[in-house]
Coordinates of C-alpha atoms in Angstrom, one line a residue:
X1 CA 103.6 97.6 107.0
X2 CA 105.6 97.5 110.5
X3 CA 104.1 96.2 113.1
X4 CA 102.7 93.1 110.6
X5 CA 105.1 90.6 111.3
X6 CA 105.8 88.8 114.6
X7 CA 109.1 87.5 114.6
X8 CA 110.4 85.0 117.4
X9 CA 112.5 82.5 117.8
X10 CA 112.1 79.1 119.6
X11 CA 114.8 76.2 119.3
X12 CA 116.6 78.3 117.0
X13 CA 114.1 78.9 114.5
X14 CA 112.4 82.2 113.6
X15 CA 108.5 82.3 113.0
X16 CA 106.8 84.8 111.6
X17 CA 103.4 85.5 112.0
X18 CA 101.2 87.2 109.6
X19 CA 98.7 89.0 111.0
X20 CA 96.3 90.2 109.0
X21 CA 93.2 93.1 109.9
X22 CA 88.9 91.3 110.2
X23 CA 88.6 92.1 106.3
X24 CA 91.3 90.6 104.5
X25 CA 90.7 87.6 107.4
X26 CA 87.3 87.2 105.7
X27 CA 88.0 88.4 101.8
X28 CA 87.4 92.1 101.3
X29 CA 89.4 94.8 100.2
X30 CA 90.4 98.3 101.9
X31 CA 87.2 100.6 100.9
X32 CA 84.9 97.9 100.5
X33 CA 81.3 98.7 102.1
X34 CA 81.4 95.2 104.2
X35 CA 84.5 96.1 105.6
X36 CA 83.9 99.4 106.8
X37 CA 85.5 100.5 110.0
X38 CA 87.8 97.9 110.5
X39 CA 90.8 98.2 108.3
X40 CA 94.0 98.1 109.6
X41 CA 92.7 97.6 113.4
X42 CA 93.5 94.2 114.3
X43 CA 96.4 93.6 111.7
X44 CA 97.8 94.2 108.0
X45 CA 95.9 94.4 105.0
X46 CA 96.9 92.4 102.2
X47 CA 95.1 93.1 98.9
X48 CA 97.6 91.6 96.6
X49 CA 100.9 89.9 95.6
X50 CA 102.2 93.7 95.6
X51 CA 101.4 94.0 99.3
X52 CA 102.6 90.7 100.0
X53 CA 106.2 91.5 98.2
X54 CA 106.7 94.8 100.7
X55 CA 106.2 92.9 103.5
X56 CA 108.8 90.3 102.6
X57 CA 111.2 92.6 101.5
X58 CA 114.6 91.3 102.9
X59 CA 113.4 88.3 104.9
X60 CA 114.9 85.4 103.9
X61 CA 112.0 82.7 103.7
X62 CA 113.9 80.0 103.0
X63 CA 115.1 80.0 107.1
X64 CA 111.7 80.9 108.4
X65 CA 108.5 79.2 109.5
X66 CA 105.8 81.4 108.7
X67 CA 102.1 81.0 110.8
X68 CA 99.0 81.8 109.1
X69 CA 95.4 82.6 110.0
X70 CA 93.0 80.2 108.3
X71 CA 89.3 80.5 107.6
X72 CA 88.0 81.9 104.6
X73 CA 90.7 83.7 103.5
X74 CA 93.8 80.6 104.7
X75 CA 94.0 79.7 101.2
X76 CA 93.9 82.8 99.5
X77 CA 96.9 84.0 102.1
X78 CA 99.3 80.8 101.6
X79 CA 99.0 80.9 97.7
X80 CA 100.1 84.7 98.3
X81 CA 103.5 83.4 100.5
X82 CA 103.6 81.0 97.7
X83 CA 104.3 83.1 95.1
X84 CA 106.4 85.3 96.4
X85 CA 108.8 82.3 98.0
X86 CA 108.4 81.5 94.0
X87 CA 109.4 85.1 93.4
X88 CA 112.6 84.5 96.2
X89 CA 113.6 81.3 94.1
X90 CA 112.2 78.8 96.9
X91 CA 110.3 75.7 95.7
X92 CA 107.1 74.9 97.1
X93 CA 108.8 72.0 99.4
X94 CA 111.0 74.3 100.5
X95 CA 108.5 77.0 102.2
X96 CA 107.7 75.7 105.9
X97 CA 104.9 77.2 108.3
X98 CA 101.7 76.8 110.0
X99 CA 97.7 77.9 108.9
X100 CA 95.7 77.6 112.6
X101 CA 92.4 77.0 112.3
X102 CA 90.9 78.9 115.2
X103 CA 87.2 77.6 114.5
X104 CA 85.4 75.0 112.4
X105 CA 83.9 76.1 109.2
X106 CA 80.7 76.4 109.0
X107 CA 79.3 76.6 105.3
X108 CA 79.5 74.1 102.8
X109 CA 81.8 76.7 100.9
X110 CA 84.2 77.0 103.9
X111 CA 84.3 73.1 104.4
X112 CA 85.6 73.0 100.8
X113 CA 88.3 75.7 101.1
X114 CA 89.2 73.9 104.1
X115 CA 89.6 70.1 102.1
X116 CA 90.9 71.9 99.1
X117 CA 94.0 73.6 101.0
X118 CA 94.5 70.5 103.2
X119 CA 94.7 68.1 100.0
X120 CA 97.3 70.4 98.5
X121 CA 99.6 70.9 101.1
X122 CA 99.4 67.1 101.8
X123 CA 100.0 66.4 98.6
X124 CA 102.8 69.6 97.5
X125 CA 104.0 70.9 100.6
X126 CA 106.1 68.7 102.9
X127 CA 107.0 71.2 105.3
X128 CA 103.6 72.6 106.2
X129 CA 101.2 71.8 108.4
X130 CA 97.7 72.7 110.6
X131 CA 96.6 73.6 113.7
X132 CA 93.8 74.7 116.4
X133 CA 93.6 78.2 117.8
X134 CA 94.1 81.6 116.4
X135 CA 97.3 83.8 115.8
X136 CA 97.7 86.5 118.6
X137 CA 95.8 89.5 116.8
X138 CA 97.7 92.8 117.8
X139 CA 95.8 95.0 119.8
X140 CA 92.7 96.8 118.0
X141 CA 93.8 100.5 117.3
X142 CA 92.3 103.4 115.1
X143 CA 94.7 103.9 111.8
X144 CA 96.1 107.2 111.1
X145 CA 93.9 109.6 109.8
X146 CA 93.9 109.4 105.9
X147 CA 95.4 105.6 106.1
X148 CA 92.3 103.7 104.6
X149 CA 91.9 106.2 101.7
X150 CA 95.7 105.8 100.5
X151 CA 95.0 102.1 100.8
X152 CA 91.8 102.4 98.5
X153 CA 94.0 104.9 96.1
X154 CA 96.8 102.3 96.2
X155 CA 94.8 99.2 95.4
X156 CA 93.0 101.8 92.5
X157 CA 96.6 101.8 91.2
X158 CA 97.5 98.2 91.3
X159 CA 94.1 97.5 89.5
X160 CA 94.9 100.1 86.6
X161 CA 98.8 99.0 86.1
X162 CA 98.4 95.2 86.5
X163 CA 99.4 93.5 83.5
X164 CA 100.0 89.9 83.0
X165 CA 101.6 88.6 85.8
X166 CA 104.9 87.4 83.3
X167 CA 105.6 91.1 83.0
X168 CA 105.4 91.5 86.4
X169 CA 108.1 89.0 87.5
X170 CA 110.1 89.5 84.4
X171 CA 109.3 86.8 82.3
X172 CA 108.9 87.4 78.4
X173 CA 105.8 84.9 77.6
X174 CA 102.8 86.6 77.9
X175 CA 101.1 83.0 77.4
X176 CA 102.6 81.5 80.3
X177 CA 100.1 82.6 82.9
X178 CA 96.5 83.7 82.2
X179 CA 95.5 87.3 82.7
X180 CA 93.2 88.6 85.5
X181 CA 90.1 87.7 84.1
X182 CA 91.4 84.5 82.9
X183 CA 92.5 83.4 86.1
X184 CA 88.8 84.3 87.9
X185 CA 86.8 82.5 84.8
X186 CA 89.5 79.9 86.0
X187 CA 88.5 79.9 89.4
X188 CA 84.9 80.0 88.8
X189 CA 85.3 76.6 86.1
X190 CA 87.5 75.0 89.7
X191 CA 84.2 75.9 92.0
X192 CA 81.5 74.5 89.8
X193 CA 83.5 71.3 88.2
X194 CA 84.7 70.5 91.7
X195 CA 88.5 70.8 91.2
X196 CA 91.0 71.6 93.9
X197 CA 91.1 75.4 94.2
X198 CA 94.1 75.9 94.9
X199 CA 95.8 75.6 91.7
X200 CA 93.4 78.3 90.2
X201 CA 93.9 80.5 93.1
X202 CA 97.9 80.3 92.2
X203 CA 97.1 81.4 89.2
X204 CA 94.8 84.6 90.7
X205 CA 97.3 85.4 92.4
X206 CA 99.8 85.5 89.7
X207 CA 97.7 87.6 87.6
X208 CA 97.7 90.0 90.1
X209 CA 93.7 89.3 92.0
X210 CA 93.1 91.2 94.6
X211 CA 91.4 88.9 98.2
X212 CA 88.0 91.0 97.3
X213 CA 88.3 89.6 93.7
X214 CA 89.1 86.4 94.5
X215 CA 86.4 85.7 97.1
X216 CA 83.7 87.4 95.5
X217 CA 84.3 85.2 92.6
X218 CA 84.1 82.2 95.0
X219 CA 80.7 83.6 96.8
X220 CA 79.4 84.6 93.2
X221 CA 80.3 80.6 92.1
X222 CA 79.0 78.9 95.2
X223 CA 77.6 81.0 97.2
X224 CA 77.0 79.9 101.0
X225 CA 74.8 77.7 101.1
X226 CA 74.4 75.0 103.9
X227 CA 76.8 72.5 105.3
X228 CA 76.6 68.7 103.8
X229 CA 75.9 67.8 107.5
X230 CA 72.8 70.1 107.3
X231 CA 68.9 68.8 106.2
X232 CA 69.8 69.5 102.2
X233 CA 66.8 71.5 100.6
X234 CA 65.0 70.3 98.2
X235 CA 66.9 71.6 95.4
X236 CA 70.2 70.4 96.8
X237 CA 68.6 66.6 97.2
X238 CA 67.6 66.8 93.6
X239 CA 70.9 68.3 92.1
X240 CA 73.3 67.2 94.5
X241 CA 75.3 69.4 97.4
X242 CA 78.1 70.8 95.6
X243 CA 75.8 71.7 92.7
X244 CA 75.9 75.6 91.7
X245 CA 73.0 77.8 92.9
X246 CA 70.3 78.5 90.8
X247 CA 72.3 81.0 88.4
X248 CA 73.0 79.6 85.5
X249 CA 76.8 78.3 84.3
X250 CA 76.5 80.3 81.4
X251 CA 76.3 83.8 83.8
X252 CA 78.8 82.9 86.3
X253 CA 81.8 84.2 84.8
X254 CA 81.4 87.6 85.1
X255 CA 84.5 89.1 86.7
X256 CA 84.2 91.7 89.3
X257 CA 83.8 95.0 87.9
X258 CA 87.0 97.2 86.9
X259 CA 89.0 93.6 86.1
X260 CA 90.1 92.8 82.5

């Protein structure tokens, strides 16, 4: 995990960067065929709230700024420094940072990501706010030999010990917050009813969701299909543009295989 954070400090204040590799930037897991090649090149991977918790082990977040990538994966990466500030005792209004937008989305699914996370952290987080341009990405290297296949044997792990997310932070309710597959049916019901996603993805990430989980559920939901500001298809001027693609409602809860 060294070599993940980029800590500076300007007018007295330390900001830390989190820079993340190509696949977690654009929602795959370590070992996942799309995301061959590229693990660990450009930056961190972060596959869950367990990766997430080593990485802010001993930094006090509360007296950081923290700067985040955005694009597909900005929302998925903030709920993850959310929990965990939850984990350090910080309230939401209490975590301050950045998510640069280096580029302007470009699918319909993207554009709603992008107007989901903005309306939450208007609305929830005081202290955080947007920008143009990208983090500086470190310098693209090969990983150690072996590196990717610990990372696919770790997330294995995670995936076969996760429990309800209460156990995991010590709580005694197992009610309180809903399981891994709860949470993605969860996140599916937010895609196709049009509610803000980021309250669902909390609760993804609680459960213990991994970023392949949670964005395959979101392709699987919504697909990526063309921006508003394109010619709609036919279908989409019949049945409206944030209308589910021709799968049915009654098939689109299926979580990702291996997930309970």
């Amino acid at each position: 995990m060294k070599d993940t954070l980029d800590l500076s400090r300007t007018t007295g204040t330390a900001t830390l960067a989190l820079v993340c590799d190509a696949p977690t930037r654009a929602g795959f897991d370590p070992g996942d065929p799309a995301a061959a090649g590229a693990f660990g090149r450009e930056g961190v991977a972060l596959a869950h709230l367990g990766d997430v918790r080593r990485l802010f082990d001993g930094v006090p977040l509360g007296r950081v700024r923290l700067a985040l990538p955005g694009g597909p994966t900005g929302m998925w990466l903030l709920a993850l420094c959310l929990v965990a500030a939850e984990e350090h005792g910080l309230g939401a209004d209490e975590l301050s940072g950045t998510t640069y937008e280096d580029r302007p989305a470009a699918t319909a699914l993207a554009l709603r990501l992008r107007g989901d996370l903005a309306a939450y952290t208007s609305a929830s987080l005081p202290r955080w706010a947007f920008r143009p341009g990208a983090l500086p990405s470190r310098r693209a290297s090969d990983t150690w030999p072996g590196e990717e296949a610990a990372a696919v044997a770790a997330l294995a792990r995670w995936r076969e010990t996760r429990e309800e997310s209460t156990d995991r932070q010590g709580l005694a309710d197992p009610y309180l917050w809903p399981s891994v597959g709860q949470s993605l049916d969860g996140l599916a019901d937010a895609a196709l009813d049009g509610d803000c996603l980021m309250d669902a993805t909390l609760d993804c990430v609680r459960a213990g969701v991994t970023t392949g989980e949670w964005a395959g559920t979101l392709r699987a939901a919504l697909g990526t299909y063309e921006s508003p500001a394109a010619p709609p298809a036919p279908a989409a001027r019949e049945h409206g543009a944030h209308k589910a693609p021709a799968a049915s409602r009654a098939g689109r809860h299926r979580a990702p295989a291996g997930v309970r």
